Amino acid sequence: MNALIAGGTILAGILSTDLGTRRVTTLRMLPPLLAVAVTLALFVHTLPVDGNDPSLQLAGIGAGIICGLAVTALLPAHRGASGEVRTKGAAGYALAWTALSASHVLFAYGSQHWFSEGIVRFSTDYKLSGQAVYSNAFVFMALAMVLTRTAVLLNKRRRLPEVRTPAADNTSPYQASSANTH
């Protein structure tokens, strides 16, 4: 149930701010970040450091960065005539975030109902301390996905070239061509 609540909260924050054509603003970045902060506060109670626990939690962060980059590639950005950077979140973007969120929920459900013995064996073989380390790895993965998405959007806003109008250039095509012939 925790995975469903956490995944649903983050998914709602992302889709509510990214679907459709939207301006890239600082205010737009806040709801998903707040959803992750709430998820961290509610579901990360300890930071297991025994055995390979840190490695699994770091793997969650790494997977989140990779998934965040992949999903954000489905969110094209452009600078409009007004100079504002806008993104267009379409069905592919929504499906990718939904599939990733659903996979977290399915894994959580499956680890309790379908393959719990396999999880226990894996945890023993690889010296993982238990459920908290898996929960943290998924929360850290979600956090990394949202932070990566936010960083990519802010980078797009910063790096997209300014729209130049002919009036801003103060040259006409005729002036430029006559300057080149002399």
PDB file of C-alpha atoms in Angstrom:
ATOM      1  CA  MET A   1       0.000   0.000   0.000  1.00  0.00           C
ATOM      2  CA  ASN A   2       2.881   2.369   0.782  1.00  0.00           C
ATOM      3  CA  ALA A   3       4.293   1.901  -2.728  1.00  0.00           C
ATOM      4  CA  LEU A   4       0.892   2.702  -4.234  1.00  0.00           C
ATOM      5  CA  ILE A   5       0.536   5.894  -2.189  1.00  0.00           C
ATOM      6  CA  ALA A   6       4.100   7.030  -2.854  1.00  0.00           C
ATOM      7  CA  GLY A   7       4.001   6.194  -6.559  1.00  0.00           C
ATOM      8  CA  GLY A   8       0.566   7.731  -7.030  1.00  0.00           C
ATOM      9  CA  THR A   9       1.545  10.946  -5.275  1.00  0.00           C
ATOM     10  CA  ILE A  10       4.671  11.432  -7.359  1.00  0.00           C
ATOM     11  CA  LEU A  11       2.914  10.421 -10.587  1.00  0.00           C
ATOM     12  CA  ALA A  12       0.088  12.881  -9.923  1.00  0.00           C
ATOM     13  CA  GLY A  13       2.587  15.664  -9.267  1.00  0.00           C
ATOM     14  CA  ILE A  14       4.499  14.970 -12.468  1.00  0.00           C
ATOM     15  CA  LEU A  15       1.518  14.545 -14.776  1.00  0.00           C
ATOM     16  CA  SER A  16      -0.364  17.526 -13.373  1.00  0.00           C
ATOM     17  CA  THR A  17       2.585  19.804 -14.120  1.00  0.00           C
ATOM     18  CA  ASP A  18       3.936  18.314 -17.348  1.00  0.00           C
ATOM     19  CA  LEU A  19       1.061  17.193 -19.562  1.00  0.00           C
ATOM     20  CA  GLY A  20       0.111  19.517 -22.377  1.00  0.00           C
ATOM     21  CA  THR A  21       2.067  22.584 -23.428  1.00  0.00           C
ATOM     22  CA  ARG A  22       3.466  24.238 -20.316  1.00  0.00           C
ATOM     23  CA  ARG A  23       5.904  27.042 -19.532  1.00  0.00           C
ATOM     24  CA  VAL A  24       9.078  26.002 -17.745  1.00  0.00           C
ATOM     25  CA  THR A  25       8.943  28.035 -14.554  1.00  0.00           C
ATOM     26  CA  THR A  26      10.373  27.601 -11.088  1.00  0.00           C
ATOM     27  CA  LEU A  27       6.834  27.362  -9.700  1.00  0.00           C
ATOM     28  CA  ARG A  28       6.114  24.477 -12.067  1.00  0.00           C
ATOM     29  CA  MET A  29       9.032  22.514 -10.607  1.00  0.00           C
ATOM     30  CA  LEU A  30       7.690  22.662  -7.042  1.00  0.00           C
ATOM     31  CA  PRO A  31       4.720  20.213  -6.905  1.00  0.00           C
ATOM     32  CA  PRO A  32       6.709  17.113  -7.949  1.00  0.00           C
ATOM     33  CA  LEU A  33       9.552  18.100  -5.622  1.00  0.00           C
ATOM     34  CA  LEU A  34       7.096  18.552  -2.761  1.00  0.00           C
ATOM     35  CA  ALA A  35       5.545  15.156  -3.536  1.00  0.00           C
ATOM     36  CA  VAL A  36       8.986  13.556  -3.270  1.00  0.00           C
ATOM     37  CA  ALA A  37       9.730  15.426  -0.022  1.00  0.00           C
ATOM     38  CA  VAL A  38       6.463  14.162   1.476  1.00  0.00           C
ATOM     39  CA  THR A  39       7.235  10.631   0.254  1.00  0.00           C
ATOM     40  CA  LEU A  40      10.687  10.780   1.834  1.00  0.00           C
ATOM     41  CA  ALA A  41       9.242  12.005   5.135  1.00  0.00           C
ATOM     42  CA  LEU A  42       6.534   9.352   5.201  1.00  0.00           C
ATOM     43  CA  PHE A  43       8.422   6.296   3.978  1.00  0.00           C
ATOM     44  CA  VAL A  44      12.131   6.663   4.757  1.00  0.00           C
ATOM     45  CA  HIS A  45      12.472   6.099   8.481  1.00  0.00           C
ATOM     46  CA  THR A  46      15.936   4.585   8.596  1.00  0.00           C
ATOM     47  CA  LEU A  47      18.995   4.484   6.406  1.00  0.00           C
ATOM     48  CA  PRO A  48      20.213   0.880   6.475  1.00  0.00           C
ATOM     49  CA  VAL A  49      23.999   0.659   6.145  1.00  0.00           C
ATOM     50  CA  ASP A  50      24.677  -3.014   6.900  1.00  0.00           C
ATOM     51  CA  GLY A  51      26.162  -5.358   4.309  1.00  0.00           C
ATOM     52  CA  ASN A  52      25.272  -4.285   0.779  1.00  0.00           C
ATOM     53  CA  ASP A  53      22.414  -1.988   1.829  1.00  0.00           C
ATOM     54  CA  PRO A  54      24.191   1.202   0.680  1.00  0.00           C
ATOM     55  CA  SER A  55      24.909  -0.403  -2.701  1.00  0.00           C
ATOM     56  CA  LEU A  56      21.237  -1.221  -3.306  1.00  0.00           C
ATOM     57  CA  GLN A  57      20.158   2.262  -2.270  1.00  0.00           C
ATOM     58  CA  LEU A  58      22.795   3.809  -4.571  1.00  0.00           C
ATOM     59  CA  ALA A  59      21.620   1.504  -7.361  1.00  0.00           C
ATOM     60  CA  GLY A  60      18.130   2.939  -6.831  1.00  0.00           C
ATOM     61  CA  ILE A  61      19.519   6.444  -7.247  1.00  0.00           C
ATOM     62  CA  GLY A  62      21.443   5.440 -10.376  1.00  0.00           C
ATOM     63  CA  ALA A  63      18.402   3.755 -11.900  1.00  0.00           C
ATOM     64  CA  GLY A  64      16.352   6.852 -11.098  1.00  0.00           C
ATOM     65  CA  ILE A  65      18.802   9.116 -12.900  1.00  0.00           C
ATOM     66  CA  ILE A  66      18.802   6.872 -15.973  1.00  0.00           C
ATOM     67  CA  CYS A  67      14.990   6.594 -15.982  1.00  0.00           C
ATOM     68  CA  GLY A  68      14.645  10.332 -15.397  1.00  0.00           C
ATOM     69  CA  LEU A  69      16.856  11.085 -18.402  1.00  0.00           C
ATOM     70  CA  ALA A  70      14.992   8.589 -20.581  1.00  0.00           C
ATOM     71  CA  VAL A  71      11.537   9.854 -19.637  1.00  0.00           C
ATOM     72  CA  THR A  72      12.483  13.520 -19.914  1.00  0.00           C
ATOM     73  CA  ALA A  73      13.712  12.850 -23.451  1.00  0.00           C
ATOM     74  CA  LEU A  74       9.997  12.370 -24.208  1.00  0.00           C
ATOM     75  CA  LEU A  75       9.292  15.952 -23.088  1.00  0.00           C
ATOM     76  CA  PRO A  76      10.443  18.209 -25.932  1.00  0.00           C
ATOM     77  CA  ALA A  77      11.068  21.878 -25.234  1.00  0.00           C
ATOM     78  CA  HIS A  78      11.083  24.950 -27.440  1.00  0.00           C
ATOM     79  CA  ARG A  79      11.369  28.673 -26.961  1.00  0.00           C
ATOM     80  CA  GLY A  80       8.316  30.529 -28.186  1.00  0.00           C
ATOM     81  CA  ALA A  81       8.193  33.911 -29.892  1.00  0.00           C
ATOM     82  CA  SER A  82       7.669  35.539 -26.496  1.00  0.00           C
ATOM     83  CA  GLY A  83      10.990  34.076 -25.325  1.00  0.00           C
ATOM     84  CA  GLU A  84       9.425  31.688 -22.804  1.00  0.00           C
ATOM     85  CA  VAL A  85      10.529  28.062 -22.812  1.00  0.00           C
ATOM     86  CA  ARG A  86       7.656  25.626 -23.095  1.00  0.00           C
ATOM     87  CA  THR A  87       7.451  21.852 -23.030  1.00  0.00           C
ATOM     88  CA  LYS A  88       4.887  19.572 -24.562  1.00  0.00           C
ATOM     89  CA  GLY A  89       4.018  16.505 -22.524  1.00  0.00           C
ATOM     90  CA  ALA A  90       2.076  14.025 -24.626  1.00  0.00           C
ATOM     91  CA  ALA A  91       0.787  10.468 -24.279  1.00  0.00           C
ATOM     92  CA  GLY A  92       4.217   8.821 -24.577  1.00  0.00           C
ATOM     93  CA  TYR A  93       5.541  10.861 -21.671  1.00  0.00           C
ATOM     94  CA  ALA A  94       2.499  10.040 -19.538  1.00  0.00           C
ATOM     95  CA  LEU A  95       2.711   6.341 -20.425  1.00  0.00           C
ATOM     96  CA  ALA A  96       6.404   6.166 -19.543  1.00  0.00           C
ATOM     97  CA  TRP A  97       5.895   7.759 -16.107  1.00  0.00           C
ATOM     98  CA  THR A  98       2.831   5.601 -15.499  1.00  0.00           C
ATOM     99  CA  ALA A  99       4.685   2.412 -16.470  1.00  0.00           C
ATOM    100  CA  LEU A 100       7.605   3.248 -14.181  1.00  0.00           C
ATOM    101  CA  SER A 101       5.262   4.041 -11.285  1.00  0.00           C
ATOM    102  CA  ALA A 102       3.269   0.862 -11.903  1.00  0.00           C
ATOM    103  CA  SER A 103       6.459  -1.211 -11.948  1.00  0.00           C
ATOM    104  CA  HIS A 104       7.294   0.032  -8.428  1.00  0.00           C
ATOM    105  CA  VAL A 105       3.854  -0.944  -7.195  1.00  0.00           C
ATOM    106  CA  LEU A 106       3.996  -4.341  -8.923  1.00  0.00           C
ATOM    107  CA  PHE A 107       7.405  -5.076  -7.455  1.00  0.00           C
ATOM    108  CA  ALA A 108       6.211  -4.148  -3.956  1.00  0.00           C
ATOM    109  CA  TYR A 109       3.112  -6.308  -4.354  1.00  0.00           C
ATOM    110  CA  GLY A 110       5.031  -9.170  -5.942  1.00  0.00           C
ATOM    111  CA  SER A 111       7.702  -9.162  -3.247  1.00  0.00           C
ATOM    112  CA  GLN A 112       4.991  -9.806  -0.672  1.00  0.00           C
ATOM    113  CA  HIS A 113       2.710 -12.144  -2.635  1.00  0.00           C
ATOM    114  CA  TRP A 114       4.381 -13.698  -5.675  1.00  0.00           C
ATOM    115  CA  PHE A 115       8.103 -14.005  -5.067  1.00  0.00           C
ATOM    116  CA  SER A 116       8.621 -13.364  -1.359  1.00  0.00           C
ATOM    117  CA  GLU A 117      10.837 -16.456  -0.990  1.00  0.00           C
ATOM    118  CA  GLY A 118      13.031 -15.224  -3.832  1.00  0.00           C
ATOM    119  CA  ILE A 119      13.393 -11.823  -2.161  1.00  0.00           C
ATOM    120  CA  VAL A 120      14.393 -13.461   1.131  1.00  0.00           C
ATOM    121  CA  ARG A 121      16.957 -15.650  -0.662  1.00  0.00           C
ATOM    122  CA  PHE A 122      18.300 -12.684  -2.658  1.00  0.00           C
ATOM    123  CA  SER A 123      18.526 -10.586   0.519  1.00  0.00           C
ATOM    124  CA  THR A 124      20.419 -13.345   2.335  1.00  0.00           C
ATOM    125  CA  ASP A 125      22.763 -14.085  -0.578  1.00  0.00           C
ATOM    126  CA  TYR A 126      23.631 -10.427  -1.098  1.00  0.00           C
ATOM    127  CA  LYS A 127      23.639  -9.393   2.557  1.00  0.00           C
ATOM    128  CA  LEU A 128      20.687  -7.002   2.407  1.00  0.00           C
ATOM    129  CA  SER A 129      19.043  -6.200   5.719  1.00  0.00           C
ATOM    130  CA  GLY A 130      15.381  -6.368   4.748  1.00  0.00           C
ATOM    131  CA  GLN A 131      12.327  -4.481   3.611  1.00  0.00           C
ATOM    132  CA  ALA A 132      13.542  -1.001   4.575  1.00  0.00           C
ATOM    133  CA  VAL A 133      16.468  -1.158   2.172  1.00  0.00           C
ATOM    134  CA  TYR A 134      14.153  -2.078  -0.739  1.00  0.00           C
ATOM    135  CA  SER A 135      11.670   0.619   0.211  1.00  0.00           C
ATOM    136  CA  ASN A 136      14.450   3.202   0.419  1.00  0.00           C
ATOM    137  CA  ALA A 137      15.905   2.121  -2.924  1.00  0.00           C
ATOM    138  CA  PHE A 138      12.545   2.719  -4.628  1.00  0.00           C
ATOM    139  CA  VAL A 139      11.942   6.040  -2.873  1.00  0.00           C
ATOM    140  CA  PHE A 140      15.473   7.161  -3.764  1.00  0.00           C
ATOM    141  CA  MET A 141      14.862   6.035  -7.339  1.00  0.00           C
ATOM    142  CA  ALA A 142      11.700   8.162  -7.509  1.00  0.00           C
ATOM    143  CA  LEU A 143      13.541  11.100  -5.954  1.00  0.00           C
ATOM    144  CA  ALA A 144      16.364  10.782  -8.481  1.00  0.00           C
ATOM    145  CA  MET A 145      13.876  10.587 -11.362  1.00  0.00           C
ATOM    146  CA  VAL A 146      12.109  13.772 -10.277  1.00  0.00           C
ATOM    147  CA  LEU A 147      15.354  15.633  -9.535  1.00  0.00           C
ATOM    148  CA  THR A 148      16.763  14.565 -12.905  1.00  0.00           C
ATOM    149  CA  ARG A 149      13.585  15.707 -14.664  1.00  0.00           C
ATOM    150  CA  THR A 150      13.788  19.043 -12.843  1.00  0.00           C
ATOM    151  CA  ALA A 151      17.477  19.519 -13.661  1.00  0.00           C
ATOM    152  CA  VAL A 152      16.912  18.675 -17.337  1.00  0.00           C
ATOM    153  CA  LEU A 153      13.993  21.118 -17.625  1.00  0.00           C
ATOM    154  CA  LEU A 154      15.944  23.918 -15.952  1.00  0.00           C
ATOM    155  CA  ASN A 155      18.898  23.160 -18.232  1.00  0.00           C
ATOM    156  CA  LYS A 156      16.638  23.284 -21.302  1.00  0.00           C
ATOM    157  CA  ARG A 157      15.309  26.640 -20.125  1.00  0.00           C
ATOM    158  CA  ARG A 158      18.839  27.966 -19.743  1.00  0.00           C
ATOM    159  CA  ARG A 159      20.339  26.497 -22.924  1.00  0.00           C
ATOM    160  CA  LEU A 160      17.661  26.973 -25.561  1.00  0.00           C
ATOM    161  CA  PRO A 161      18.724  29.823 -27.831  1.00  0.00           C
ATOM    162  CA  GLU A 162      16.877  33.098 -27.622  1.00  0.00           C
ATOM    163  CA  VAL A 163      14.397  33.787 -30.403  1.00  0.00           C
ATOM    164  CA  ARG A 164      15.793  36.522 -32.584  1.00  0.00           C
ATOM    165  CA  THR A 165      13.479  38.715 -34.556  1.00  0.00           C
ATOM    166  CA  PRO A 166      14.653  40.731 -37.569  1.00  0.00           C
ATOM    167  CA  ALA A 167      14.042  43.947 -35.624  1.00  0.00           C
ATOM    168  CA  ALA A 168      16.361  42.715 -32.889  1.00  0.00           C
ATOM    169  CA  ASP A 169      19.118  42.028 -35.422  1.00  0.00           C
ATOM    170  CA  ASN A 170      19.007  45.623 -36.737  1.00  0.00           C
ATOM    171  CA  THR A 171      20.057  44.327 -40.120  1.00  0.00           C
ATOM    172  CA  SER A 172      18.043  43.400 -43.113  1.00  0.00           C
ATOM    173  CA  PRO A 173      19.016  40.641 -45.500  1.00  0.00           C
ATOM    174  CA  TYR A 174      19.882  43.354 -48.059  1.00  0.00           C
ATOM    175  CA  GLN A 175      22.272  45.116 -45.699  1.00  0.00           C
ATOM    176  CA  ALA A 176      23.994  41.844 -44.804  1.00  0.00           C
ATOM    177  CA  SER A 177      24.451  40.839 -48.459  1.00  0.00           C
ATOM    178  CA  SER A 178      25.692  44.300 -49.520  1.00  0.00           C
ATOM    179  CA  ALA A 179      28.182  44.315 -46.650  1.00  0.00           C
ATOM    180  CA  ASN A 180      29.595  41.004 -47.871  1.00  0.00           C
ATOM    181  CA  THR A 181      30.124  42.277 -51.466  1.00  0.00           C
ATOM    182  CA  HIS A 182      32.367  45.198 -50.538  1.00  0.00           C
TER     183      HIS A 182
END
